[in-house]
Amino acid sequence: MAASPRPINSAIVAMQPSAIRRISGLAARTPGCISLALGEPEFDTPDAIRAEAKAALDRGETHYAPNVGTPSLRRAISTYMAGQGLSYSADEIVVTLGATEAISSTLLALLNPGDEVIIPVPAFVSYESATRMNHARPVRLDTAANGFQIDREALRALVTPATKAIVINSPNNPTGCILDASSLDAVADVAAAYGLYVISDDVYNRLVFDEGYERFAARHPELRDRTVVIDSFSKPWAMTGWRMGWLAASEPLLSQIAKAHQTAASSSVAFCMAPAEVALGCDPADMLATYRARRDRVVGALNDMGLPTRRPQGAFYAFPNIEATGMGDEEFCERAIAEAGVGLVPGSCFGAAGHVRLSFCVSDADLDEALRRLAAFVSKRQGHATCA
Ligand SMILES: Cc1ncc(COP(=O)(O)O)c(C=O)c1O
């Protein structure tokens, strides 16, 4: 008789399907539900970018691309980053399968089993799962009580001999907050003092509404030997399905991450390289103006409902506190789907219970209707809470 198969990777087995998927599935199965759960632009990729993809296919760009990306796209990214005040040569850039693979490959390259990664929360879910996949441990720094900013002493208190890296994300998914100068300096001080890597996930850097935004790598070039900048074509140019992103780091670090990328992906998509170059020259100003107008409407409406909401400074999410309703965030989201026909994501998915994430990547008509439904749902609930 054949012996039973040996256990597979315990870190994978331990991974739970995300509540985001469960809630989005519930919203999708509920007739008439307007989902504000998805973190992706509802716009189509601009015409010029799509036209270049068709041309690239016609030119026969269907073979393996160089592992790290075409020289032409890497040069274009280098020039684009220089325009943003970030100095990385073409040789210091790897084109990846979206930011998702850039995050995974970076952590794969950096982490040994037992290492720790400090993640200020609320945060995008992949940082924790990609850390765990490497048999390393995510360590949360709760920023909710500090206005979603990073406190130097709180950060320092989490450092142990096992700490390897800090992951930051500004503008942030799910809060829309941008890290202020003192948060960036706190990260830099601690990274410098303890020899930690800084992974700066900047995928929303083109979707910033207010003044005062600074990139970590621009403010702290003295730490370029330990900084990894991650960016993506997905959000500014509505290219989520293209799976195109990149990472930039100094050569000694980059060459190690490139090995992880080569193992995980071989290369990014050949016929998406030329269109990605076109994207770098497209100005997402129209989309940004639309998001900004929606941001103002959403924040006003949520605060009027009695759900305290910070004004997001970037990205396309609002993150209201729903504690006043007396419901937990998962219950709030389940009932919002069932009773109001509105899909939202529980804050606990991002490490911040008591909040929900609302994405304003839907048509203005759907957004207005969803806010109307939500107001009725919350006021009914507040009526119950007052009577109880
Ligand atoms: C903060 C953050 N980083 C990375 C990603 C992944 O982006 P990509 O589509 O480039 O893989 C997302 C997607 O939602 C995100 O919100």
Short mmCIF file of C-alpha atoms and ligand atoms in Angstrom, two decimals:
data_model
loop_
_atom_site.label_atom_id
_atom_site.label_comp_id
_atom_site.label_asym_id
_atom_site.label_seq_id
_atom_site.Cartn_x
_atom_site.Cartn_y
_atom_site.Cartn_z
CA MET A 1 0.00 0.00 0.00
CA ALA A 2 1.27 3.47 -0.87
CA ALA A 3 2.31 5.67 2.06
CA SER A 4 0.19 8.79 2.46
CA PRO A 5 1.67 11.95 0.95
CA ARG A 6 3.90 13.97 3.28
CA PRO A 7 2.63 17.29 4.65
CA ILE A 8 2.90 20.27 2.35
CA ASN A 9 4.21 23.71 3.29
CA SER A 10 2.71 24.46 6.72
CA ALA A 11 2.70 28.20 6.05
CA ILE A 12 0.46 27.65 3.03
CA VAL A 13 -1.80 25.20 4.82
CA ALA A 14 -2.28 27.69 7.65
CA MET A 15 -3.36 30.46 5.27
CA GLN A 16 -7.06 31.26 5.56
CA PRO A 17 -9.10 32.50 2.60
CA SER A 18 -9.41 36.25 3.10
CA ALA A 19 -12.59 37.76 4.51
CA ILE A 20 -12.39 40.24 1.62
CA ARG A 21 -13.05 37.41 -0.79
CA ARG A 22 -15.90 36.07 1.34
CA ILE A 23 -17.60 39.45 1.63
CA SER A 24 -17.06 40.31 -2.06
CA GLY A 25 -18.53 36.90 -2.98
CA LEU A 26 -21.54 37.59 -0.77
CA ALA A 27 -22.01 41.01 -2.41
CA ALA A 28 -21.71 39.48 -5.90
CA ARG A 29 -24.35 36.85 -5.11
CA THR A 30 -26.81 39.37 -3.68
CA PRO A 31 -29.07 40.68 -6.47
CA GLY A 32 -29.01 44.48 -6.84
CA CYS A 33 -26.10 44.91 -4.41
CA ILE A 34 -23.75 47.79 -5.24
CA SER A 35 -20.24 46.67 -4.36
CA LEU A 36 -17.86 49.29 -3.02
CA ALA A 37 -15.52 46.48 -1.99
CA LEU A 38 -13.11 46.32 -4.91
CA GLY A 39 -9.81 48.18 -4.93
CA GLU A 40 -9.60 48.78 -8.65
CA PRO A 41 -10.41 51.67 -10.97
CA GLU A 42 -13.68 51.24 -12.85
CA PHE A 43 -12.16 53.11 -15.81
CA ASP A 44 -10.84 51.29 -18.85
CA THR A 45 -7.14 51.50 -19.66
CA PRO A 46 -6.54 54.63 -21.81
CA ASP A 47 -6.79 54.05 -25.59
CA ALA A 48 -3.16 54.88 -26.41
CA ILE A 49 -1.92 52.16 -24.05
CA ARG A 50 -4.32 49.57 -25.43
CA ALA A 51 -3.40 50.47 -29.01
CA GLU A 52 0.26 49.89 -28.23
CA ALA A 53 -0.56 46.43 -26.84
CA LYS A 54 -2.27 45.52 -30.10
CA ALA A 55 0.73 46.83 -32.04
CA ALA A 56 3.09 44.86 -29.79
CA LEU A 57 1.17 41.66 -30.52
CA ASP A 58 1.27 42.44 -34.25
CA ARG A 59 5.03 43.00 -33.99
CA GLY A 60 5.28 39.49 -32.53
CA GLU A 61 6.35 40.49 -29.03
CA THR A 62 5.05 37.20 -27.72
CA HIS A 63 8.29 35.52 -26.69
CA TYR A 64 9.96 35.56 -23.28
CA ALA A 65 11.05 39.06 -22.36
CA PRO A 66 14.39 39.59 -20.54
CA ASN A 67 13.98 38.48 -16.89
CA VAL A 68 14.27 41.96 -15.46
CA GLY A 69 12.23 43.66 -18.22
CA THR A 70 13.15 45.15 -21.60
CA PRO A 71 16.05 47.61 -21.58
CA SER A 72 13.77 50.20 -23.15
CA LEU A 73 11.10 49.97 -20.42
CA ARG A 74 13.70 49.95 -17.65
CA ARG A 75 15.26 53.10 -19.12
CA ALA A 76 11.82 54.71 -19.38
CA ILE A 77 11.04 53.85 -15.74
CA SER A 78 14.40 55.27 -14.66
CA THR A 79 13.62 58.56 -16.46
CA TYR A 80 10.07 58.59 -15.05
CA MET A 81 11.35 58.08 -11.50
CA ALA A 82 13.96 60.80 -11.97
CA GLY A 83 11.05 63.13 -12.78
CA GLN A 84 9.66 62.22 -9.36
CA GLY A 85 12.92 63.01 -7.58
CA LEU A 86 13.99 59.36 -7.28
CA SER A 87 17.41 58.49 -8.64
CA TYR A 88 17.54 54.89 -9.91
CA SER A 89 19.41 53.83 -13.04
CA ALA A 90 17.84 51.39 -15.51
CA ASP A 91 20.06 48.67 -13.98
CA GLU A 92 18.44 49.27 -10.60
CA ILE A 93 14.93 48.38 -11.81
CA VAL A 94 13.13 45.05 -12.21
CA VAL A 95 9.81 44.90 -14.06
CA THR A 96 7.45 42.58 -12.16
CA LEU A 97 4.02 40.97 -12.42
CA GLY A 98 2.31 43.87 -10.67
CA ALA A 99 3.27 45.20 -7.27
CA THR A 100 1.98 41.93 -5.83
CA GLU A 101 4.88 39.96 -7.25
CA ALA A 102 7.30 42.78 -6.41
CA ILE A 103 6.26 42.47 -2.75
CA SER A 104 6.48 38.65 -2.77
CA SER A 105 9.84 38.57 -4.54
CA THR A 106 11.29 41.21 -2.24
CA LEU A 107 10.23 39.33 0.88
CA LEU A 108 11.36 36.02 -0.62
CA ALA A 109 14.79 37.53 -1.17
CA LEU A 110 15.04 39.17 2.26
CA LEU A 111 13.56 36.71 4.72
CA ASN A 112 14.91 33.69 6.52
CA PRO A 113 12.57 31.49 8.57
CA GLY A 114 11.89 33.11 11.95
CA ASP A 115 12.57 36.67 10.76
CA GLU A 116 10.11 39.41 11.68
CA VAL A 117 8.63 42.11 9.46
CA ILE A 118 7.08 45.20 11.03
CA ILE A 119 3.87 46.21 9.30
CA PRO A 120 2.09 49.40 10.37
CA VAL A 121 -1.63 48.60 10.31
CA PRO A 122 -4.14 49.07 8.86
CA ALA A 123 -2.37 47.65 5.84
CA PHE A 124 -2.82 45.91 2.51
CA VAL A 125 -3.30 42.20 3.22
CA SER A 126 -0.50 40.77 1.05
CA TYR A 127 2.31 42.01 3.29
CA GLU A 128 1.34 39.61 6.05
CA SER A 129 0.64 36.62 3.81
CA ALA A 130 3.84 37.10 1.80
CA THR A 131 5.77 37.30 5.09
CA ARG A 132 4.16 34.14 6.42
CA MET A 133 4.86 32.24 3.19
CA ASN A 134 8.54 32.60 4.05
CA HIS A 135 7.98 31.14 7.53
CA ALA A 136 8.61 34.60 8.92
CA ARG A 137 6.43 36.56 11.33
CA PRO A 138 4.47 39.75 10.63
CA VAL A 139 4.57 42.14 13.61
CA ARG A 140 1.82 44.74 13.60
CA LEU A 141 2.32 48.35 14.59
CA ASP A 142 -1.16 49.71 15.32
CA THR A 143 -1.37 53.28 14.01
CA ALA A 144 -5.11 53.86 14.50
CA ALA A 145 -4.72 55.72 17.80
CA ASN A 146 -2.00 57.90 16.27
CA GLY A 147 -4.03 59.22 13.34
CA PHE A 148 -2.59 56.42 11.14
CA GLN A 149 0.89 57.91 11.49
CA ILE A 150 4.01 56.10 12.72
CA ASP A 151 5.34 56.93 16.16
CA ARG A 152 9.11 56.55 16.48
CA GLU A 153 9.12 55.05 19.98
CA ALA A 154 6.23 52.69 19.25
CA LEU A 155 8.12 51.49 16.18
CA ARG A 156 11.40 51.15 18.01
CA ALA A 157 9.71 49.12 20.75
CA LEU A 158 8.80 46.41 18.21
CA VAL A 159 12.35 45.85 16.98
CA THR A 160 13.97 42.58 18.08
CA PRO A 161 17.11 40.78 16.94
CA ALA A 162 14.83 38.93 14.46
CA THR A 163 13.48 42.08 12.80
CA LYS A 164 14.45 42.27 9.14
CA ALA A 165 12.24 44.87 7.46
CA ILE A 166 9.54 47.52 7.77
CA VAL A 167 6.83 47.79 5.11
CA ILE A 168 5.26 51.19 4.52
CA ASN A 169 2.47 52.20 2.16
CA SER A 170 1.65 55.82 1.39
CA PRO A 171 -0.96 56.79 0.27
CA ASN A 172 -2.36 53.93 2.27
CA ASN A 173 -4.79 51.19 1.41
CA PRO A 174 -7.27 51.19 3.23
CA THR A 175 -7.13 54.62 4.96
CA GLY A 176 -6.09 56.93 2.09
CA CYS A 177 -3.72 58.63 4.55
CA ILE A 178 -0.28 59.78 3.48
CA LEU A 179 2.63 59.34 5.88
CA ASP A 180 3.83 62.69 7.19
CA ALA A 181 7.46 63.77 7.48
CA SER A 182 7.70 62.66 11.08
CA SER A 183 6.46 59.14 10.21
CA LEU A 184 8.96 58.86 7.35
CA ASP A 185 11.76 60.09 9.62
CA ALA A 186 10.75 57.62 12.33
CA VAL A 187 11.02 54.76 9.85
CA ALA A 188 14.37 56.07 8.60
CA ASP A 189 15.82 56.49 12.10
CA VAL A 190 14.82 53.01 13.20
CA ALA A 191 15.92 51.39 9.93
CA ALA A 192 19.27 53.16 10.17
CA ALA A 193 19.80 52.34 13.84
CA TYR A 194 19.04 48.62 13.52
CA GLY A 195 20.09 47.81 9.95
CA LEU A 196 16.56 47.13 8.72
CA TYR A 197 15.28 47.14 5.14
CA VAL A 198 12.46 49.50 4.19
CA ILE A 199 9.94 48.31 1.62
CA SER A 200 8.10 51.36 0.40
CA ASP A 201 4.92 50.38 -1.43
CA ASP A 202 4.12 53.52 -3.41
CA VAL A 203 1.46 52.15 -5.79
CA TYR A 204 -0.90 55.09 -5.14
CA ASN A 205 1.75 57.82 -5.57
CA ARG A 206 0.02 59.30 -8.65
CA LEU A 207 -3.34 59.36 -6.89
CA VAL A 208 -2.70 62.10 -4.32
CA PHE A 209 -5.27 64.82 -3.67
CA ASP A 210 -3.52 67.16 -1.26
CA GLU A 211 -0.23 68.98 -0.81
CA GLY A 212 2.52 67.62 1.39
CA TYR A 213 3.10 64.17 -0.09
CA GLU A 214 6.66 62.88 0.08
CA ARG A 215 8.13 59.57 -0.99
CA PHE A 216 10.30 57.76 1.55
CA ALA A 217 13.10 57.19 -0.98
CA ALA A 218 13.12 60.87 -1.97
CA ARG A 219 13.27 62.07 1.63
CA HIS A 220 15.84 59.51 2.74
CA PRO A 221 18.24 58.84 -0.15
CA GLU A 222 20.94 58.10 2.44
CA LEU A 223 19.16 54.76 3.04
CA ARG A 224 19.08 53.68 -0.60
CA ASP A 225 21.27 50.64 0.24
CA ARG A 226 18.37 49.18 2.24
CA THR A 227 15.29 50.67 0.55
CA VAL A 228 13.08 48.90 -1.99
CA VAL A 229 10.64 51.13 -3.88
CA ILE A 230 7.60 49.34 -5.26
CA ASP A 231 5.33 50.82 -7.89
CA SER A 232 2.70 49.59 -10.32
CA PHE A 233 0.89 50.42 -13.54
CA SER A 234 -2.36 49.08 -12.03
CA LYS A 235 -3.80 52.06 -10.21
CA PRO A 236 -2.86 55.31 -12.02
CA TRP A 237 -3.57 53.98 -15.51
CA ALA A 238 -6.38 51.54 -14.70
CA MET A 239 -4.22 48.56 -15.71
CA THR A 240 -5.01 46.08 -12.93
CA GLY A 241 -5.50 43.18 -15.34
CA TRP A 242 -2.21 43.73 -17.16
CA ARG A 243 -0.15 42.59 -14.14
CA MET A 244 2.62 45.10 -14.66
CA GLY A 245 4.63 46.70 -11.87
CA TRP A 246 8.22 47.28 -10.89
CA LEU A 247 10.65 47.55 -8.04
CA ALA A 248 13.74 49.71 -7.68
CA ALA A 249 16.68 49.19 -5.34
CA SER A 250 20.42 49.65 -5.24
CA GLU A 251 22.29 47.07 -7.33
CA PRO A 252 23.60 44.70 -4.62
CA LEU A 253 20.11 44.35 -3.16
CA LEU A 254 18.37 44.36 -6.54
CA SER A 255 20.50 41.55 -7.91
CA GLN A 256 19.37 39.30 -5.04
CA ILE A 257 15.69 40.22 -5.47
CA ALA A 258 16.06 39.63 -9.22
CA LYS A 259 16.90 35.97 -8.47
CA ALA A 260 13.66 35.63 -6.50
CA HIS A 261 11.76 37.31 -9.34
CA GLN A 262 13.33 35.00 -11.89
CA THR A 263 12.30 31.97 -9.85
CA ALA A 264 8.77 33.20 -9.18
CA ALA A 265 7.89 34.76 -12.53
CA SER A 266 10.75 34.29 -15.03
CA SER A 267 9.77 37.67 -16.49
CA SER A 268 6.82 39.98 -16.80
CA VAL A 269 4.56 39.95 -19.88
CA ALA A 270 6.45 40.61 -23.14
CA PHE A 271 3.71 42.38 -25.10
CA CYS A 272 2.88 44.59 -22.08
CA MET A 273 6.37 46.12 -21.96
CA ALA A 274 5.92 48.63 -24.83
CA PRO A 275 2.41 49.68 -23.73
CA ALA A 276 3.71 50.16 -20.20
CA GLU A 277 6.22 52.61 -21.65
CA VAL A 278 3.34 54.50 -23.26
CA ALA A 279 1.52 54.54 -19.91
CA LEU A 280 4.43 56.31 -18.22
CA GLY A 281 3.80 59.26 -20.54
CA CYS A 282 0.03 59.41 -19.86
CA ASP A 283 -1.24 61.92 -17.34
CA PRO A 284 -3.91 60.41 -15.08
CA ALA A 285 -5.20 63.91 -14.18
CA ASP A 286 -8.78 63.29 -15.37
CA MET A 287 -9.15 60.14 -13.28
CA LEU A 288 -7.59 61.91 -10.32
CA ALA A 289 -10.05 64.79 -10.62
CA THR A 290 -12.93 62.31 -10.64
CA TYR A 291 -11.61 60.52 -7.54
CA ARG A 292 -11.06 63.83 -5.77
CA ALA A 293 -14.65 64.95 -6.38
CA ARG A 294 -15.93 61.58 -5.16
CA ARG A 295 -13.66 61.72 -2.12
CA ASP A 296 -15.25 65.01 -1.09
CA ARG A 297 -18.79 63.67 -1.54
CA VAL A 298 -18.06 60.39 0.27
CA VAL A 299 -16.35 61.96 3.28
CA GLY A 300 -19.12 64.53 3.66
CA ALA A 301 -21.84 61.86 3.40
CA LEU A 302 -20.18 59.45 5.87
CA ASN A 303 -19.57 62.13 8.48
CA ASP A 304 -23.18 63.31 8.05
CA MET A 305 -24.28 59.72 8.81
CA GLY A 306 -22.41 59.93 12.11
CA LEU A 307 -19.58 57.67 10.94
CA PRO A 308 -16.36 59.56 11.72
CA THR A 309 -14.19 59.51 8.61
CA ARG A 310 -10.78 61.04 8.05
CA ARG A 311 -10.33 62.86 4.77
CA PRO A 312 -8.29 60.52 2.55
CA GLN A 313 -5.36 62.39 1.02
CA GLY A 314 -4.83 59.86 -1.75
CA ALA A 315 -5.86 56.50 -3.29
CA PHE A 316 -9.58 55.82 -3.69
CA TYR A 317 -10.75 54.56 -0.32
CA ALA A 318 -12.56 55.98 2.68
CA PHE A 319 -12.21 54.26 6.04
CA PRO A 320 -15.07 55.27 8.36
CA ASN A 321 -15.18 54.29 12.01
CA ILE A 322 -18.45 52.39 12.52
CA GLU A 323 -18.23 51.74 16.28
CA ALA A 324 -21.09 54.17 16.98
CA THR A 325 -23.48 51.80 15.23
CA GLY A 326 -22.93 49.19 17.95
CA MET A 327 -22.01 46.59 15.34
CA GLY A 328 -18.67 44.91 14.79
CA ASP A 329 -17.13 45.54 11.36
CA GLU A 330 -17.88 42.06 9.99
CA GLU A 331 -21.48 42.23 11.17
CA PHE A 332 -21.80 45.73 9.72
CA CYS A 333 -20.60 44.53 6.32
CA GLU A 334 -22.77 41.42 6.28
CA ARG A 335 -25.85 43.40 7.23
CA ALA A 336 -25.04 46.25 4.84
CA ILE A 337 -25.14 43.68 2.04
CA ALA A 338 -28.28 41.91 3.22
CA GLU A 339 -30.29 44.92 4.41
CA ALA A 340 -29.00 47.82 2.32
CA GLY A 341 -27.53 46.18 -0.78
CA VAL A 342 -24.10 47.79 -0.33
CA GLY A 343 -20.82 45.83 -0.31
CA LEU A 344 -17.98 47.09 1.91
CA VAL A 345 -14.87 45.46 3.41
CA PRO A 346 -14.45 44.94 7.18
CA GLY A 347 -11.55 46.90 8.65
CA SER A 348 -10.35 43.82 10.51
CA CYS A 349 -9.21 42.45 7.13
CA PHE A 350 -6.57 45.20 7.24
CA GLY A 351 -5.84 44.92 10.96
CA ALA A 352 -8.22 47.69 12.10
CA ALA A 353 -11.47 46.43 13.59
CA GLY A 354 -14.22 48.99 14.15
CA HIS A 355 -13.82 50.41 10.64
CA VAL A 356 -14.98 49.50 7.16
CA ARG A 357 -13.34 50.23 3.81
CA LEU A 358 -15.38 51.91 1.14
CA SER A 359 -13.86 52.09 -2.33
CA PHE A 360 -15.10 54.92 -4.53
CA CYS A 361 -14.18 53.22 -7.80
CA VAL A 362 -17.73 53.00 -9.12
CA SER A 363 -19.82 55.28 -11.33
CA ASP A 364 -21.07 58.48 -9.71
CA ALA A 365 -24.66 57.22 -10.02
CA ASP A 366 -23.85 53.96 -8.20
CA LEU A 367 -21.85 55.81 -5.57
CA ASP A 368 -24.70 58.23 -4.84
CA GLU A 369 -27.23 55.41 -4.64
CA ALA A 370 -24.94 53.36 -2.36
CA LEU A 371 -24.44 56.35 -0.03
CA ARG A 372 -28.22 56.94 0.08
CA ARG A 373 -28.80 53.29 1.00
CA LEU A 374 -26.04 53.34 3.58
CA ALA A 375 -27.43 56.48 5.23
CA ALA A 376 -30.84 54.83 5.57
CA PHE A 377 -29.24 51.64 6.95
CA VAL A 378 -27.13 53.52 9.51
CA SER A 379 -29.93 55.79 10.66
CA LYS A 380 -32.26 52.80 11.13
CA ARG A 381 -29.56 51.11 13.13
CA GLN A 382 -28.84 54.21 15.20
CA GLY A 383 -32.57 54.43 15.94
CA HIS A 384 -32.41 50.84 17.27
CA ALA A 385 -29.28 51.56 19.24
CA THR A 386 -30.91 54.61 20.89
CA CYS A 387 -34.08 52.68 21.78
CA ALA A 388 -32.15 49.73 23.18
C1 LIG B 1 -1.17 48.95 -1.31
C2 LIG B 1 -1.21 48.01 -2.46
N1 LIG B 1 -0.07 47.45 -2.87
C3 LIG B 1 -0.05 46.59 -3.90
C4 LIG B 1 -1.20 46.24 -4.56
C5 LIG B 1 -1.12 45.26 -5.69
O1 LIG B 1 -1.14 45.92 -6.91
P1 LIG B 1 -0.84 45.19 -8.29
O2 LIG B 1 -2.12 45.19 -9.06
O3 LIG B 1 0.18 46.04 -8.95
O4 LIG B 1 -0.35 43.83 -8.01
C6 LIG B 1 -2.43 46.79 -4.16
C7 LIG B 1 -3.68 46.40 -4.82
O5 LIG B 1 -4.77 46.65 -4.37
C8 LIG B 1 -2.43 47.71 -3.08
O6 LIG B 1 -3.55 48.28 -2.65
#
